[in-house]
Amino acid sequence: MNSDCHAKTGRRKPVSLSPAQKAAIMHVEGPCLVLAGPGSGKTMTIVNRIKFLIEESKVRPEEILVITFTKYAATEMKLRLKALMEGRQVPVTAGTFHGIYYGILKWAYRFSAKNIMSEEEKYQLVRQIVTRQEELEILDEEDFLKDVVTEIGVVKNHRFPIEGYRSKKCRPDIFQNIYAEYEIQRKRLRKIDFDDMLVLCYELFANRPDLLKLWQDKFKYVLIDEFQDINQVQYDVIKMLAAPENNLFAVGDDDQSVYAFRGADARLMFQFKKDFPDAKQILLDVNYRSTANIVKNALKVIGHNEVRFEKQIQARKDAGQSLHVQEVKDSAEESEYVAQQIAQRVAEGIWPEQIAVLYRIHTDARALVEKLIDSQIPFQMKEHMPNIYQHFIAKDIQAYFRLALGKMSRSDLLQVMNRPKRYISRESVSGGETDFFEEARKFYFDKEWMQDRIGQFEWDVKMLKKMSPYAAIQYLRKRIGYDGFLREYASMSQIQAGDLFDVLAEIEEAAKPYPTLEEWFDHVEEYSNTLKLRGQKREQYGTGVHLMTMHAAKGLEFDTVFVIQSNEGSIPYKRALKEDGLEEERRLFYVAMTRAKEVLKITYVKNKNGKETSPSRFVEELFEGV
């Protein structure tokens, strides 16, 4: 059984419909915006409205279109509808935006599966183009490619003119070159990517009103789930498709809009009200999922957002346990605390699959993963957990350490001999197992200043051998000058130096328990192998406590939820703040809180990676008025 199914186990069904649910279900003609908060029974409301349209309003099932954001949600919708119709199949069309729009394009242009560019093909094409950009220097290729592919999607989903788009990953002219070349190669291959499905559908409807009318006549009633996740081009197509009757039933929660990085725009819910001023607005105002204490505290936090629909939400459940906020010394103590609390909940009879630990970014979970492995507490991770020891900074440190241990490989030398800049030529390094430093001195026999640099390099490597890993990393940073190299690289690459220093500090802090370089290498190997094994068997891991980012938890529910690393810099994430994302970060924290049905525990650390840190402003908001 997959993790989603585990997460849904034990869902409490409302015994009766609320007045708001009845009003939404019985809405027939014209536009309607349904504000559906966490645990408000929105899926049940949607399928009951479909049944009402078919049985009471005599709408033909073939005229009903239901759009979701994931295949899983579409499948669940179909199953729920079939159950509600007592096993009777009704030919309602339900699918994702991409699936529906591709169906329209397939009909119009005779597309087939061979015209669809897979994500793997897309990455390969972008990688080829990126490697041809002579002015671009990249140290962490995978991260760069992922971000560039995302930005290509953002440009298409917003229909931004490429000339005015400013990339966050590289110079605007370089990104424009990458984008232009990508489009040329894609068209030459006669391929469309997933974002093209949306753009091409918009262009088809805009240019062919005759074809648009055919689809308008086919789908007279359009229902959209998770409307807060819609992007501009999806919204534009839907408006065209729903016209002229505008029987558009949009269900969503602006407080749970957390996918701006994919192009989602929560402001479109407010735009809906402007575009359809006569639209009926209904608030599903009962939370059937969480205890009253959880609902009250979550509303206290989200109430600080300024751009939102005001909502009065009531909890169907009693007060339940008080929300618990735990201060801990550091990540190690936090992991110890969470592991103990998990064990206690399991002892109280809660299945591990009904427990979740949520965090903002993957690196926040590293210490906990190690603790759960050591404690033999089973856990599952739906997402890929990046291995911090695969980051180029960790690889640099490993190369330095191997040199210190006397393993003089040419690849390690080439990797770090100019990090920081020593101006040592690649030609000075032979491919054989030789004394590099002596060889380099001979190569630069007539340059005294290079003799000094090589001598200092040799001395530094010898010094590292005598140190613990933690001390060696500090020496590498301050005495050898690795911090300076990172600042220079960040400036050259137009990225935030702070992000690189966070990675370095995380590696440094994790090295504290190991007295020798050899033991640190053993730890790195064991940790890496464990992650690799879990990556290979991720689909097979269906038992144990859920570990996932707040983004991945959206739409799920659990008996017990731990929200860890609730500190400034983590949540709200400092990079998001620089991009004016405070309100979305607060929404993300709200989503995390409202995953809990019975127990919610929030933790924050006083010290992170050797530096004092403060609790999240969202935690402070919980204490207001207490």
XYZ file of C-alpha atoms in Angstrom:
626
model
C 0.000 0.000 0.000
C 1.386 3.395 -0.894
C 1.986 6.219 1.553
C -1.061 8.190 0.426
C -3.306 5.265 1.241
C -1.749 4.914 4.682
C -2.237 8.614 5.241
C -5.918 8.369 4.384
C -6.574 5.375 6.634
C -9.160 6.107 9.269
C -10.639 9.212 7.576
C -13.682 10.250 9.536
C -16.748 10.668 7.351
C -19.160 13.472 8.289
C -22.368 11.894 9.500
C -24.473 14.645 7.949
C -24.089 17.474 5.486
C -23.528 20.988 6.795
C -25.731 23.822 5.463
C -22.758 25.132 3.465
C -22.138 21.712 1.892
C -25.820 21.468 0.948
C -25.703 24.921 -0.655
C -22.629 23.956 -2.705
C -24.081 20.614 -3.765
C -27.369 22.150 -4.895
C -25.761 24.969 -6.892
C -26.541 24.348 -10.562
C -26.301 27.304 -12.938
C -23.614 29.974 -13.192
C -20.186 30.456 -11.598
C -19.522 29.440 -8.002
C -16.421 29.776 -5.807
C -16.294 27.331 -2.901
C -13.768 28.123 -0.172
C -12.899 24.734 1.293
C -10.581 24.761 4.293
C -8.574 21.782 5.588
C -10.687 18.768 6.494
C -13.913 20.409 5.288
C -15.107 17.470 3.186
C -14.506 19.094 -0.190
C -14.156 15.842 -2.176
C -17.419 14.580 -0.722
C -19.040 17.889 -1.639
C -17.785 17.708 -5.240
C -18.946 14.130 -5.866
C -22.331 14.831 -4.249
C -22.756 17.854 -6.507
C -22.028 15.657 -9.540
C -24.678 13.212 -8.344
C -27.125 16.082 -7.797
C -26.511 17.437 -11.310
C -27.133 14.023 -12.850
C -30.076 12.819 -10.769
C -31.894 16.012 -9.774
C -30.991 18.524 -12.519
C -31.014 15.874 -15.268
C -27.621 16.929 -16.642
C -26.109 14.361 -18.998
C -22.931 12.874 -17.363
C -21.052 13.384 -20.648
C -21.478 17.159 -20.211
C -19.628 17.222 -16.883
C -15.862 17.840 -16.713
C -13.947 17.468 -13.430
C -10.361 18.725 -13.317
C -7.853 17.862 -10.585
C -4.133 18.462 -10.187
C -2.907 14.883 -9.771
C -3.752 11.517 -11.298
C -4.209 10.183 -7.759
C -6.866 12.810 -7.010
C -8.642 12.122 -10.299
C -8.690 8.378 -9.584
C -9.962 8.928 -6.049
C -12.690 11.230 -7.373
C -13.860 8.545 -9.820
C -13.874 5.869 -7.095
C -15.783 8.096 -4.670
C -18.331 8.948 -7.369
C -18.805 5.292 -8.301
C -19.357 4.383 -4.645
C -21.836 7.241 -4.242
C -23.705 6.076 -7.360
C -23.904 2.590 -5.770
C -21.473 1.042 -8.229
C -23.101 2.501 -11.332
C -20.546 3.817 -13.829
C -21.347 7.291 -15.132
C -19.406 8.701 -18.107
C -18.232 11.865 -16.348
C -14.844 13.076 -17.672
C -12.316 13.445 -14.824
C -8.606 14.077 -15.212
C -5.703 16.412 -14.623
C -5.193 19.732 -16.405
C -2.400 18.189 -18.457
C -4.414 15.076 -19.238
C -7.515 16.977 -20.351
C -5.591 19.550 -22.373
C -3.499 16.827 -24.031
C -6.710 15.055 -25.018
C -7.898 18.229 -26.734
C -4.571 18.654 -28.552
C -4.480 14.980 -29.520
C -7.904 15.350 -31.119
C -6.952 18.613 -32.889
C -3.411 17.815 -34.029
C -3.371 14.000 -34.064
C -0.619 13.938 -31.454
C 0.553 10.571 -30.171
C 2.695 9.399 -27.268
C 5.841 9.768 -29.388
C 5.227 13.534 -29.535
C 5.395 13.853 -25.750
C 8.781 14.783 -24.316
C 9.425 12.868 -21.092
C 11.025 14.598 -18.132
C 14.171 12.538 -18.703
C 14.366 13.661 -22.353
C 13.796 17.244 -21.267
C 16.670 17.106 -18.773
C 18.987 15.510 -21.320
C 18.205 18.230 -23.858
C 18.689 21.051 -21.353
C 21.939 19.439 -20.158
C 23.309 19.384 -23.724
C 22.397 23.038 -24.226
C 23.840 24.128 -20.869
C 27.195 22.451 -21.531
C 27.540 24.563 -24.688
C 27.253 27.849 -22.759
C 30.913 28.881 -22.618
C 30.399 31.758 -20.172
C 28.575 29.579 -17.668
C 30.511 27.837 -14.876
C 28.551 25.315 -12.815
C 29.777 23.289 -9.876
C 26.509 21.552 -8.936
C 25.024 20.557 -12.289
C 21.979 18.605 -11.077
C 20.654 21.457 -8.927
C 21.267 23.963 -11.713
C 19.473 21.835 -14.334
C 16.484 21.268 -12.049
C 16.120 25.003 -11.399
C 16.521 25.939 -15.083
C 13.891 23.370 -16.139
C 11.540 24.826 -13.490
C 12.154 28.347 -14.788
C 11.402 27.269 -18.374
C 8.055 26.020 -17.059
C 7.381 29.282 -15.194
C 7.962 31.312 -18.370
C 5.513 29.131 -20.306
C 2.852 28.842 -17.590
C 2.705 32.615 -17.112
C 3.163 33.317 -20.830
C 5.976 35.690 -19.891
C 7.876 37.326 -22.787
C 11.317 35.736 -22.586
C 13.032 39.063 -23.332
C 11.918 40.525 -20.013
C 12.351 37.450 -17.815
C 15.141 37.590 -15.233
C 16.451 34.182 -14.210
C 17.374 33.509 -10.599
C 20.071 31.020 -11.651
C 22.196 32.820 -14.258
C 22.567 35.994 -16.263
C 19.398 36.961 -18.205
C 21.153 36.734 -21.590
C 22.479 33.242 -20.816
C 19.027 32.024 -19.721
C 17.475 33.530 -22.849
C 20.019 31.630 -24.965
C 19.231 28.377 -23.135
C 15.473 28.919 -23.527
C 15.690 29.850 -27.218
C 17.913 26.872 -28.041
C 15.653 24.533 -26.042
C 12.613 25.662 -28.042
C 14.459 25.280 -31.363
C 15.621 21.745 -30.531
C 12.240 20.728 -29.106
C 10.412 21.804 -32.247
C 13.032 20.141 -34.462
C 12.327 16.887 -32.615
C 8.568 17.453 -33.063
C 8.076 17.143 -29.322
C 5.962 18.998 -26.782
C 6.690 19.117 -23.059
C 4.053 19.163 -20.312
C 3.990 22.957 -20.164
C 3.468 23.157 -23.930
C 0.237 21.205 -23.520
C -1.207 24.157 -21.631
C 0.201 26.873 -23.902
C -0.780 25.104 -27.142
C -4.303 24.514 -25.865
C -4.622 28.228 -25.100
C -3.363 29.127 -28.579
C -5.698 26.590 -30.210
C -8.789 28.030 -28.499
C -7.657 31.638 -29.082
C -7.094 31.073 -32.810
C -9.881 28.600 -33.611
C -13.218 29.765 -32.139
C -14.963 27.026 -34.141
C -13.007 24.310 -32.330
C -13.475 26.082 -29.008
C -17.258 25.990 -29.500
C -17.164 22.228 -30.077
C -15.571 21.716 -26.663
C -17.830 24.303 -25.021
C -20.835 22.362 -26.296
C -19.346 19.105 -25.026
C -18.556 20.270 -21.484
C -21.375 22.443 -20.154
C -20.459 21.999 -16.471
C -16.847 22.380 -15.325
C -15.703 21.537 -11.772
C -12.160 22.292 -10.593
C -10.589 20.881 -7.428
C -7.661 22.593 -5.616
C -8.384 25.802 -7.499
C -5.771 27.682 -5.440
C -3.035 25.780 -7.320
C -4.052 27.030 -10.759
C -1.627 29.005 -12.940
C -2.335 31.775 -15.424
C -2.483 29.733 -18.624
C -4.655 27.026 -17.009
C -7.046 29.717 -15.807
C -7.174 31.425 -19.219
C -8.109 28.153 -20.965
C -10.738 27.288 -18.355
C -12.421 30.676 -18.749
C -12.651 30.116 -22.510
C -13.932 26.564 -22.100
C -16.636 27.502 -19.561
C -18.016 30.382 -21.652
C -20.660 31.471 -22.412
C -22.839 29.832 -19.722
C -19.968 29.995 -17.205
C -21.141 26.985 -15.236
C -17.769 27.006 -13.504
C -17.603 25.430 -10.037
C -14.201 26.199 -8.474
C -13.268 24.603 -5.150
C -10.140 25.666 -3.300
C -8.562 27.322 -0.296
C -6.428 30.410 -0.790
C -4.845 29.674 2.609
C -3.356 26.480 1.143
C -1.786 27.966 -1.993
C 1.858 26.846 -1.678
C 3.070 26.149 -5.213
C 4.178 29.573 -6.475
C 7.505 28.017 -7.514
C 5.561 25.917 -10.046
C 3.649 28.918 -11.339
C 0.540 28.621 -9.128
C -0.981 32.013 -8.326
C -3.300 32.355 -5.314
C -4.344 35.804 -6.581
C -6.342 34.086 -9.332
C -8.965 33.174 -6.713
C -9.524 36.906 -6.220
C -9.379 37.417 -9.984
C -12.201 34.869 -10.276
C -14.431 37.223 -8.283
C -13.528 40.112 -10.614
C -14.026 38.086 -13.795
C -17.345 36.665 -12.522
C -18.825 39.391 -10.287
C -22.133 37.521 -10.065
C -20.445 34.332 -8.842
C -21.896 32.699 -5.770
C -19.377 32.315 -2.929
C -19.735 29.524 -0.361
C -17.521 28.798 2.644
C -17.297 25.194 3.871
C -16.960 26.316 7.463
C -16.678 23.044 9.380
C -13.379 21.194 9.929
C -14.109 17.508 10.416
C -10.452 16.467 10.673
C -8.679 18.221 13.524
C -9.378 18.885 17.181
C -10.660 22.325 18.155
C -7.289 23.282 19.658
C -5.464 22.509 16.414
C -8.022 24.439 14.343
C -7.936 27.450 16.700
C -4.132 27.704 16.686
C -3.821 27.193 12.940
C -6.327 30.010 12.336
C -4.384 32.224 14.745
C -1.300 31.891 12.538
C -2.917 32.192 9.111
C -4.919 35.205 10.294
C -1.703 37.266 10.042
C -1.806 37.028 6.234
C -3.216 40.153 4.620
C -4.130 38.789 1.170
C -6.779 36.186 1.952
C -10.503 35.555 2.176
C -11.708 35.987 5.750
C -13.048 32.724 7.151
C -14.752 31.624 10.344
C -14.008 27.899 10.691
C -15.539 25.671 13.364
C -14.158 22.322 14.500
C -16.549 19.382 14.687
C -14.273 17.641 17.239
C -13.769 18.557 20.895
C -10.795 20.620 22.141
C -8.443 17.618 22.395
C -4.836 17.874 23.544
C -3.232 21.287 23.858
C -0.817 22.270 21.114
C 2.714 21.536 22.358
C 5.692 23.694 21.374
C 9.068 22.237 22.407
C 12.330 24.186 22.619
C 15.469 22.040 22.242
C 19.175 22.796 22.300
C 20.120 21.630 18.795
C 19.258 19.207 16.002
C 20.669 16.232 17.914
C 18.480 16.933 20.946
C 15.489 17.582 18.682
C 15.967 14.211 16.981
C 16.212 12.492 20.367
C 13.003 14.179 21.534
C 11.024 13.343 18.368
C 12.223 9.719 18.377
C 11.105 9.340 22.019
C 7.722 10.921 21.314
C 7.178 8.651 18.303
C 7.959 5.598 20.424
C 5.514 6.838 23.058
C 2.677 7.325 20.554
C 3.271 3.851 19.124
C 3.189 2.432 22.657
C -0.176 4.181 23.109
C -1.541 2.220 20.155
C -1.060 4.643 17.248
C 0.184 2.959 14.086
C 3.514 4.360 12.845
C 1.849 5.013 9.468
C -0.483 7.469 11.232
C 2.491 9.565 12.424
C 4.252 12.178 10.283
C 7.311 14.381 10.733
C 7.188 17.471 8.532
C 9.951 19.913 7.651
C 10.499 22.814 5.247
C 13.529 21.542 3.300
C 15.174 18.131 3.066
C 18.375 19.088 4.896
C 16.297 19.821 8.019
C 15.665 16.075 8.316
C 19.274 14.827 8.136
C 19.833 14.519 11.907
C 16.442 12.851 12.423
C 17.066 10.318 9.650
C 20.329 9.311 11.319
C 18.574 9.026 14.700
C 15.748 6.877 13.365
C 18.263 4.597 11.637
C 20.243 4.230 14.888
C 17.046 3.686 16.918
C 15.685 1.153 14.406
C 12.424 3.080 14.143
C 10.876 2.251 10.753
C 10.200 5.234 8.510
C 9.213 5.912 4.931
C 10.004 8.813 2.631
C 7.816 9.464 -0.393
C 10.298 12.004 -1.740
C 13.889 11.627 -2.807
C 16.182 12.662 0.058
C 19.196 14.495 -1.392
C 22.469 13.241 0.049
C 24.341 16.223 1.457
C 27.601 14.303 1.008
C 27.006 14.365 -2.762
C 27.063 18.167 -2.796
C 30.146 19.625 -4.464
C 31.210 21.198 -1.134
C 31.195 17.784 0.557
C 33.106 16.324 -2.382
C 35.736 19.068 -2.001
C 36.115 18.265 1.686
C 36.411 14.552 0.946
C 39.093 15.251 -1.664
C 41.105 17.327 0.827
C 40.752 14.616 3.463
C 41.862 11.849 1.097
C 44.946 13.907 0.188
C 45.624 14.336 3.910
C 45.469 10.557 4.345
C 48.126 10.170 1.644
C 45.854 9.102 -1.233
C 47.318 11.306 -3.973
C 44.886 10.767 -6.847
C 44.981 13.110 -9.815
C 41.192 13.611 -9.730
C 41.273 14.800 -6.101
C 44.179 17.125 -6.834
C 42.438 18.635 -9.847
C 39.282 19.114 -7.816
C 40.748 21.162 -4.958
C 44.172 22.497 -5.966
C 42.561 25.816 -6.969
C 39.865 25.910 -4.308
C 40.904 28.480 -3.154
C 42.862 29.939 -6.081
C 46.518 28.883 -6.088
C 46.969 29.337 -9.861
C 48.371 25.810 -10.197
C 48.198 24.523 -13.776
C 46.589 21.193 -14.677
C 49.748 20.445 -16.681
C 51.721 20.275 -13.437
C 49.762 17.181 -12.360
C 50.743 13.908 -14.011
C 48.506 10.897 -14.190
C 50.846 8.638 -12.210
C 51.122 7.889 -8.513
C 53.873 10.393 -7.772
C 54.722 13.000 -5.174
C 52.626 15.790 -6.578
C 54.182 18.547 -4.513
C 57.717 17.648 -5.622
C 56.530 17.316 -9.205
C 54.823 20.725 -9.063
C 57.934 22.368 -7.639
C 59.928 21.067 -10.626
C 57.259 22.311 -13.012
C 57.469 25.820 -11.484
C 61.260 25.698 -10.832
C 61.724 29.260 -12.132
C 58.799 30.861 -10.224
C 59.593 31.473 -6.564
C 56.101 32.752 -5.731
C 54.613 29.479 -7.003
C 57.136 27.512 -4.930
C 55.728 29.294 -1.861
C 52.133 28.498 -2.820
C 52.921 24.807 -3.386
C 54.803 24.646 -0.097
C 51.839 26.148 1.773
C 49.461 23.720 0.038
C 51.609 20.772 1.142
C 51.834 22.101 4.707
C 48.071 22.595 4.940
C 47.357 19.054 3.742
C 49.755 17.661 6.358
C 48.068 19.724 9.072
C 44.618 18.313 8.160
C 45.850 14.763 8.800
C 46.417 15.517 12.490
C 42.945 16.904 13.126
C 39.465 15.631 13.876
C 37.039 16.104 10.943
C 35.315 19.018 12.709
C 38.596 20.811 13.392
C 39.847 19.999 9.884
C 36.784 21.622 8.288
C 37.285 24.721 10.440
C 40.956 24.842 9.388
C 39.915 24.378 5.763
C 37.497 27.283 6.034
C 39.530 29.837 7.973
C 43.206 29.038 7.416
C 43.215 27.514 3.946
C 40.584 29.978 2.680
C 37.727 27.787 1.469
C 35.146 30.352 2.655
C 36.751 32.886 0.324
C 36.495 30.453 -2.574
C 32.742 29.993 -1.905
C 32.141 33.755 -1.807
C 33.980 34.153 -5.110
C 32.068 31.275 -6.685
C 28.700 32.629 -5.455
C 29.486 36.059 -6.897
C 30.585 34.621 -10.220
C 27.536 32.350 -10.459
C 25.070 34.993 -9.241
C 23.780 32.799 -6.422
C 23.405 33.453 -2.710
C 26.625 32.769 -0.811
C 24.520 32.118 2.294
C 23.003 29.015 0.710
C 26.483 27.553 0.155
C 27.589 28.415 3.687
C 24.482 26.682 5.060
C 25.536 23.463 3.316
C 29.087 23.821 4.600
C 27.908 24.515 8.170
C 25.612 21.476 8.040
C 28.511 19.220 7.001
C 30.735 20.791 9.655
C 28.171 20.293 12.450
C 27.491 16.690 11.389
C 31.241 15.928 11.658
C 31.409 16.695 15.410
C 30.900 13.146 16.752
C 33.758 11.593 14.751
C 37.285 11.697 16.214
C 39.226 10.703 13.068
C 39.007 11.258 9.337
C 38.738 7.503 8.797
C 35.686 7.238 11.081
C 34.085 10.202 9.332
C 34.553 8.476 5.967
C 32.950 5.315 7.409
C 29.948 7.381 8.541
C 29.619 9.084 5.143
C 29.678 5.699 3.403
C 27.095 4.129 5.736
C 24.753 7.115 5.528
C 25.093 7.306 1.726
C 24.458 3.586 1.292
C 21.345 3.770 3.479
C 19.916 6.639 1.426
C 20.814 4.884 -1.821
C 19.085 1.689 -0.687
C 15.972 3.638 0.284
C 16.032 5.428 -3.053
C 16.149 2.127 -4.933
C 13.338 0.625 -2.860
C 11.242 3.752 -2.275
C 8.179 2.208 -3.909
C 8.474 -0.831 -1.651
C 8.600 1.171 1.571
C 4.989 1.300 2.700
C 5.377 1.016 6.461
C 6.715 3.220 9.201
C 6.567 6.851 10.209
C 6.184 9.338 7.333
C 9.013 11.815 6.794
C 8.207 14.493 4.234
C 8.434 18.152 3.358
C 5.502 20.413 4.113
C 4.812 20.655 0.377
C 4.538 16.872 0.039
C 2.155 16.661 3.018
C -0.492 18.829 1.377
C -3.741 16.907 0.973
C -2.796 14.228 3.525
C -3.821 13.727 7.147
C -2.327 11.916 10.140
C -3.233 11.196 13.742
C 0.005 12.745 15.042
C 2.185 15.384 13.397
C 5.595 16.742 14.392
C 6.727 19.971 12.738
C 10.498 20.202 13.245
C 13.122 22.931 12.758
C 10.506 25.670 13.224
C 13.136 28.400 13.227
C 13.659 31.675 11.402
C 15.601 30.864 8.268
C 13.972 27.442 7.953
C 10.306 28.378 8.179
C 9.899 30.974 6.807
C 12.702 29.873 4.504
C 15.183 32.732 4.114
C 15.403 32.359 0.331
C 11.622 32.636 0.030
C 11.642 35.822 2.112
C 14.046 37.417 -0.351
C 11.510 36.671 -3.054
C 8.633 38.335 -1.141
C 7.192 34.978 -0.166
C 6.320 35.577 3.516
C 2.597 34.989 3.076
C 3.158 31.755 1.135
C 5.578 30.558 3.822
C 2.910 31.211 6.456
C 0.419 29.274 4.341
C 2.891 26.386 4.223
C 3.151 26.366 8.027
C -0.662 26.429 8.181
C -0.824 23.428 5.835
C 1.650 21.555 8.074
C -0.357 22.284 11.227
C -3.667 21.231 9.718
C -2.421 17.777 8.683
C -2.842 16.693 12.344
C -6.067 15.112 13.519
C -5.363 14.562 17.246
C -1.822 15.515 18.273
C 0.375 18.358 16.997
C 3.870 19.021 18.342
C 6.095 21.832 17.055
C 9.819 21.947 17.809
C 12.503 24.589 17.329
C 16.223 24.584 18.113
C 18.212 27.227 20.018
C 21.444 26.435 18.181
C 21.806 25.401 14.548
C 25.116 24.511 12.929
C 27.018 26.171 15.760
C 25.076 29.445 15.648
C 22.337 30.785 17.898
C 18.980 30.889 16.165
C 15.520 32.134 17.057
C 12.136 30.432 16.847
C 10.057 31.057 13.747
C 7.927 34.185 13.733
C 5.038 31.776 13.139
C 5.773 30.110 16.489
C 5.808 33.553 18.102
C 2.394 34.214 16.560
C 1.051 31.120 18.319
C 1.939 32.676 21.679
C 0.271 36.020 21.006
C -2.446 36.696 23.543
C -1.468 33.676 25.683
